[in-house]
Coordinates of C-alpha atoms and ligand atoms in Angstrom, one line a residue:
M152 CA 7.5 -20.6 -10.0
F153 CA 4.2 -21.3 -12.2
S154 CA 4.1 -21.5 -15.9
V155 CA 2.4 -18.5 -17.0
Q156 CA 0.0 -18.8 -19.8
R157 CA -3.3 -19.0 -21.1
S158 CA -5.7 -21.2 -19.9
E159 CA -8.6 -23.1 -22.5
G160 CA -12.0 -23.1 -21.0
V161 CA -11.6 -21.1 -17.8
F162 CA -13.7 -18.4 -17.3
I163 CA -11.6 -15.4 -15.7
D164 CA -13.2 -12.0 -15.3
T165 CA -9.9 -10.1 -15.3
P166 CA -10.7 -6.5 -13.7
V167 CA -9.3 -3.7 -15.8
L168 CA -7.8 -1.4 -13.1
N169 CA -8.5 1.9 -13.3
S170 CA -4.8 2.6 -14.9
P171 CA -2.6 5.3 -15.3
S172 CA -4.7 6.3 -12.2
P173 CA -5.4 10.3 -11.9
V174 CA -3.0 12.5 -10.6
E175 CA -4.8 15.7 -9.0
F176 CA -3.6 18.9 -7.8
I177 CA -4.2 19.5 -4.2
S178 CA -3.0 22.6 -1.7
F179 CA -2.9 21.3 1.6
E180 CA -1.9 23.8 4.5
N181 CA -1.2 26.3 1.7
Q182 CA 1.3 24.0 0.2
Q183 CA 0.9 22.6 -3.0
F184 CA 0.7 19.0 -3.9
Y185 CA -0.1 16.8 -6.7
L186 CA -1.1 13.8 -5.6
K187 CA -1.5 10.1 -7.6
R188 CA -4.8 8.8 -6.9
D189 CA -3.8 5.0 -6.4
D190 CA -7.3 4.8 -4.7
L191 CA -9.5 5.0 -7.8
L192 CA -7.5 2.3 -9.7
H193 CA -10.3 -0.3 -8.8
P194 CA -13.7 -0.3 -6.6
D195 CA -12.8 -3.0 -4.9
F196 CA -9.2 -4.1 -5.6
S197 CA -7.8 -0.9 -5.1
G198 CA -4.4 1.1 -4.2
N199 CA -1.6 -0.3 -3.0
K200 CA -2.1 -3.8 -2.9
A201 CA -3.2 -3.8 -6.9
R202 CA 0.2 -2.6 -7.7
K203 CA 1.5 -5.5 -6.0
F204 CA -0.5 -8.1 -6.6
H205 CA -1.3 -6.6 -10.4
Y206 CA 0.9 -9.5 -11.4
F207 CA -1.2 -12.5 -10.2
L208 CA -4.1 -10.1 -11.5
Q209 CA -2.6 -10.3 -15.2
N210 CA -1.5 -13.9 -16.0
D211 CA -3.1 -16.8 -15.4
F212 CA -2.2 -20.1 -13.3
P213 CA -3.4 -23.1 -14.7
D214 CA -1.9 -25.2 -11.7
V215 CA -2.9 -23.1 -9.0
K216 CA -6.0 -23.9 -6.8
K217 CA -5.4 -21.5 -3.6
I218 CA -4.2 -18.6 -2.5
V219 CA -1.9 -18.7 1.4
S220 CA -1.1 -16.1 3.0
Y221 CA -0.8 -14.5 6.9
G222 CA -1.0 -11.1 8.8
S223 CA -3.4 -9.1 10.8
A224 CA -7.0 -10.0 10.8
Q225 CA -7.3 -6.3 10.0
S226 CA -4.9 -5.7 6.9
N227 CA -5.4 -4.3 3.5
A228 CA -4.0 -6.8 2.0
M229 CA -5.7 -9.4 3.2
Y230 CA -8.6 -8.2 1.9
S231 CA -7.6 -7.8 -1.5
L232 CA -5.9 -11.2 -1.6
S233 CA -9.7 -12.4 -0.9
V234 CA -10.8 -10.1 -3.9
L235 CA -8.4 -11.5 -6.0
A236 CA -9.6 -15.0 -4.9
K237 CA -12.8 -14.7 -5.7
M238 CA -11.7 -12.9 -9.5
K239 CA -9.4 -16.2 -10.0
G240 CA -12.0 -18.6 -8.7
W241 CA -8.8 -19.8 -5.8
E242 CA -9.5 -20.2 -3.0
F243 CA -8.3 -17.9 0.1
E244 CA -6.8 -19.4 3.0
Y245 CA -5.4 -16.4 5.6
I246 CA -3.9 -17.5 9.2
V247 CA -3.8 -14.9 11.6
D248 CA -2.2 -15.7 15.2
H249 CA -5.2 -14.2 16.7
V250 CA -8.6 -12.7 16.6
A251 CA -9.9 -10.1 18.6
D252 CA -13.0 -11.2 20.6
Y253 CA -15.1 -8.4 19.7
L254 CA -13.9 -8.7 15.9
T255 CA -15.4 -12.1 15.4
E256 CA -18.9 -10.6 17.8
N257 CA -18.8 -7.4 15.6
P258 CA -17.1 -8.4 11.7
H259 CA -16.4 -5.0 9.8
G260 CA -13.6 -3.1 7.7
N261 CA -11.4 -5.5 6.1
Y262 CA -11.6 -8.1 7.9
K263 CA -15.8 -8.5 7.1
A264 CA -15.4 -8.4 3.9
A265 CA -12.4 -10.5 3.2
I266 CA -14.8 -13.2 5.3
D267 CA -17.8 -12.2 3.0
N268 CA -15.0 -12.7 -0.1
G269 CA -15.5 -16.6 1.0
M270 CA -12.0 -16.3 2.7
H271 CA -10.8 -19.0 5.3
L272 CA -9.5 -17.8 8.8
T273 CA -6.8 -20.5 10.4
V274 CA -5.9 -19.2 13.8
G275 CA -2.1 -20.7 14.0
R276 CA 1.7 -20.3 13.2
D277 CA 2.6 -18.0 10.2
T278 CA 4.8 -20.7 8.4
L279 CA 4.4 -20.7 4.6
I280 CA 4.6 -24.7 3.3
P281 CA 4.8 -24.7 -0.2
T282 CA 2.6 -27.1 -1.8
S283 CA 1.2 -27.8 -4.9
G284 CA -1.5 -26.0 -6.6
V285 CA -0.8 -23.2 -3.3
L286 CA 0.0 -19.9 -4.4
L287 CA 1.9 -18.4 -1.4
I288 CA 2.1 -15.0 -0.6
E289 CA 4.2 -13.8 2.5
E290 CA 2.6 -10.9 4.9
G291 CA 1.6 -7.7 3.1
G292 CA 2.4 -8.8 -0.1
R293 CA 6.0 -8.1 0.5
Q294 CA 8.0 -10.4 -2.2
K295 CA 9.4 -10.2 -6.1
E296 CA 6.1 -10.6 -7.9
A297 CA 5.6 -7.3 -7.2
E298 CA 8.0 -5.4 -8.7
Y299 CA 5.7 -6.2 -12.1
G300 CA 3.1 -3.8 -10.5
I301 CA 5.4 -1.0 -8.7
Q302 CA 7.3 -1.0 -12.7
V303 CA 3.8 -0.2 -14.3
L304 CA 2.9 2.9 -11.0
A305 CA 6.9 4.1 -12.1
K306 CA 6.2 4.2 -15.6
E307 CA 3.1 5.9 -15.3
I308 CA 4.7 8.6 -13.2
V309 CA 7.3 9.2 -15.5
G310 CA 4.7 9.9 -18.7
W311 CA 2.9 12.2 -16.5
Q312 CA 6.8 14.0 -15.5
K313 CA 7.2 14.5 -19.5
E314 CA 3.3 15.7 -20.2
Q315 CA 3.8 17.9 -17.0
D316 CA 7.2 19.3 -18.5
I317 CA 8.1 18.7 -14.9
E318 CA 12.1 18.2 -14.4
V319 CA 13.2 17.0 -11.3
L320 CA 9.9 15.4 -9.8
N321 CA 10.3 14.2 -5.6
V322 CA 7.7 11.6 -4.8
F323 CA 6.7 10.5 -1.1
L324 CA 4.7 7.3 0.5
P325 CA 5.0 6.5 3.5
S326 CA 6.0 2.9 3.9
G327 CA 4.7 -0.5 5.6
T328 CA 7.3 -3.3 4.3
G329 CA 8.9 -0.9 2.7
T330 CA 8.3 -3.0 -1.1
T331 CA 6.5 -0.6 -2.9
A332 CA 8.8 2.3 -1.9
L333 CA 11.7 0.3 -2.6
F334 CA 10.9 -1.0 -6.2
L335 CA 9.4 2.6 -7.3
Q336 CA 13.0 3.9 -7.0
K337 CA 14.1 0.8 -8.4
S338 CA 12.5 1.3 -11.4
F339 CA 13.2 4.8 -12.0
N340 CA 16.5 4.3 -11.5
M341 CA 16.3 1.3 -14.2
K342 CA 14.5 4.1 -16.4
H343 CA 17.8 6.6 -16.6
E344 CA 20.9 6.5 -16.1
T345 CA 20.6 9.7 -13.3
S346 CA 16.7 9.4 -12.7
S347 CA 15.2 12.7 -11.9
I348 CA 12.7 11.2 -9.5
R349 CA 13.7 11.0 -6.1
V350 CA 11.6 8.9 -3.8
Y351 CA 11.1 9.9 -0.5
T352 CA 9.5 7.9 2.5
T353 CA 8.6 7.0 6.2
P354 CA 8.2 3.9 8.0
C355 CA 4.8 3.9 10.2
V356 CA 5.9 0.5 11.2
G357 CA 8.8 0.3 13.0
D358 CA 11.5 2.6 12.8
T359 CA 14.4 3.3 10.4
N360 CA 16.6 0.7 11.1
Y361 CA 13.7 -1.6 10.5
L362 CA 12.8 -0.4 7.3
K363 CA 16.2 -0.5 5.8
K364 CA 16.5 -4.1 6.8
Q365 CA 13.3 -4.8 5.2
F366 CA 14.6 -3.3 1.8
S367 CA 17.9 -5.0 2.0
E368 CA 15.8 -8.0 2.1
L369 CA 14.7 -7.2 -1.3
E370 CA 17.7 -5.3 -3.1
K371 CA 21.1 -5.6 -1.6
D372 CA 22.6 -2.1 -3.5
E373 CA 21.9 0.9 -0.6
N374 CA 21.9 3.0 -4.2
Q375 CA 18.9 1.9 -5.0
Y376 CA 17.0 2.7 -1.9
P377 CA 14.5 5.5 -1.2
S378 CA 15.7 8.2 1.2
I379 CA 13.7 7.3 4.7
L380 CA 12.4 10.4 6.4
S381 CA 11.1 10.3 10.1
L382 CA 9.9 12.5 13.3
E383 CA 11.8 12.5 16.3
K384 CA 8.8 10.8 18.1
K385 CA 8.6 7.0 18.4
H386 CA 5.6 5.9 16.4
H387 CA 3.6 2.6 17.3
F388 CA 1.8 0.9 14.3
G389 CA -2.3 1.0 14.7
K390 CA -2.1 3.0 17.6
L391 CA -4.1 5.9 18.2
Y392 CA -2.5 9.7 18.0
K393 CA -4.9 12.5 18.7
E394 CA -2.4 14.8 15.9
N395 CA -3.1 12.0 13.1
Y396 CA -6.9 12.4 14.0
K397 CA -6.1 15.7 13.4
I398 CA -4.3 16.0 9.8
W399 CA -7.0 13.0 8.7
L400 CA -9.9 15.4 9.7
K401 CA -7.9 18.5 8.2
L402 CA -7.0 16.9 5.0
H403 CA -10.1 15.8 4.5
Q404 CA -11.9 19.2 4.7
E405 CA -9.0 20.7 2.9
T406 CA -8.7 18.8 -0.1
G407 CA -12.3 17.0 -0.5
V408 CA -10.1 13.1 -0.2
E409 CA -10.5 10.6 2.2
F410 CA -6.9 9.2 2.9
D411 CA -6.0 5.9 4.9
L412 CA -6.0 6.3 8.4
L413 CA -3.3 3.9 9.4
Y414 CA -0.5 5.2 7.2
D415 CA -1.3 8.6 5.3
P416 CA -1.2 10.6 8.5
L417 CA 1.9 10.0 9.2
G418 CA 2.9 10.3 5.8
W419 CA 1.5 13.7 5.5
R420 CA 3.2 14.7 9.1
V421 CA 6.3 14.3 8.1
L422 CA 6.3 15.7 4.8
L423 CA 5.3 18.6 6.2
A424 CA 8.2 18.8 8.2
H425 CA 10.6 18.0 5.7
P426 CA 9.6 21.6 3.3
E427 CA 12.8 20.8 1.6
I428 CA 11.4 18.1 0.3
F429 CA 8.1 20.0 -1.3
S430 CA 10.2 22.7 -2.1
K431 CA 10.7 21.0 -5.5
P432 CA 7.2 19.7 -7.8
T433 CA 5.7 16.8 -5.1
L434 CA 3.8 13.9 -5.8
Y435 CA 2.3 11.8 -3.0
I436 CA 0.8 8.7 -3.6
H437 CA -2.3 7.8 -2.2
Q438 CA -2.3 4.2 -2.1
G439 CA -5.4 3.3 -0.8
G440 CA -6.6 1.6 2.1
V441 CA -9.8 3.5 3.0
L442 CA -11.5 0.2 3.8
G443 CA -9.7 -0.2 6.6
N444 CA -10.8 2.9 8.3
E445 CA -14.9 1.3 9.1
S446 CA -12.4 -0.1 11.9
M447 CA -10.2 3.5 13.0
L448 CA -12.6 5.8 12.4
P449 CA -15.4 4.5 15.4
R450 CA -11.9 3.6 17.9
Y451 CA -10.7 7.8 17.1
E452 CA -14.5 8.9 17.2
R453 CA -14.6 7.6 21.0
K454 CA -11.3 8.5 21.9
Y455 CA -11.4 12.0 20.3
K456 CA -14.7 13.4 19.8
V457 CA -15.4 16.8 21.4
Ligands
PLP266 C1 0.0 -1.7 2.3 C2 -0.2 -0.6 2.7 C3 0.8 0.1 2.8 C4 2.5 -0.1 2.5 O1 2.9 -0.6 1.6 P1 4.2 -1.4 1.6 O2 4.6 -1.9 0.6 O3 4.2 -2.8 2.1 O4 5.4 -0.3 2.2 C5 1.0 2.0 2.6 N1 -0.7 2.6 2.1 C6 -1.8 1.3 2.4 C7 -2.8 2.1 2.3 C8 -1.3 0.1 2.2 O5 -2.6 -0.4 1.7

């Protein structure tokens, strides 16, 4: 790996994350929840990806000149990496297997913002070849360095729990790769012999088996895994569902908070379908990603606007 040290003479504008991120008390569908506002961590570098890339933000990498990563052309990780690269003065190359014509002709959302930050887009294969001076980032930031920032998140939550005198706490967050939920449960377990915090999640990409497989690639010990909840019906990532749009609008109306349109609607639907979880104090983590709404919302409006 790259050595971590202070480099001399290089101006690095390390931003300060708004950390610990605030916790709010909200009421939704006549139920009470705590809401961890990780969407407010930083104006340009917010939420889940700020946590996952915190390690790279926090340390200096004098040998690195460039980030190379891959994934979809509208991903939150892509956008956040473009911000990270810009902050560090690195180049950023991002590999996609295709870009929709519509997006090339009408750049918007994460795609436009990443291009504006200097992202260099390549259409090609998603194999990352180790090269000197290049920092390789797996799709969605699914790698061990993510644990660093997620431990910071865990520490914030444990501190807050103590402050609030909450004995047993449930934490809920929707998963993509499952990296955040896994490392979060693992961090809680490390802090207490028998942790008083249980992490619940739901797969937004793929099904329960896919998510378990993702966990197993980062951690062999199943005792460290978060609990997986789901709905009976199959859910396809990025597809439009009227129920998702409806709950997103309702969340906005009742809580005043804008959630993301890819993960949170399913997250809240799953959580509300499991009242046994929120019979105990429950903290929902808002993981940011609202910039992606710029592409999702017009699609929903075209399809379902009354
Ligand atoms: C990336 C992301 C997730 C998923 O995080 P994983 O660690 O991949 O499970 C959830 N919500 C938002 C807003 C994200 O950007």
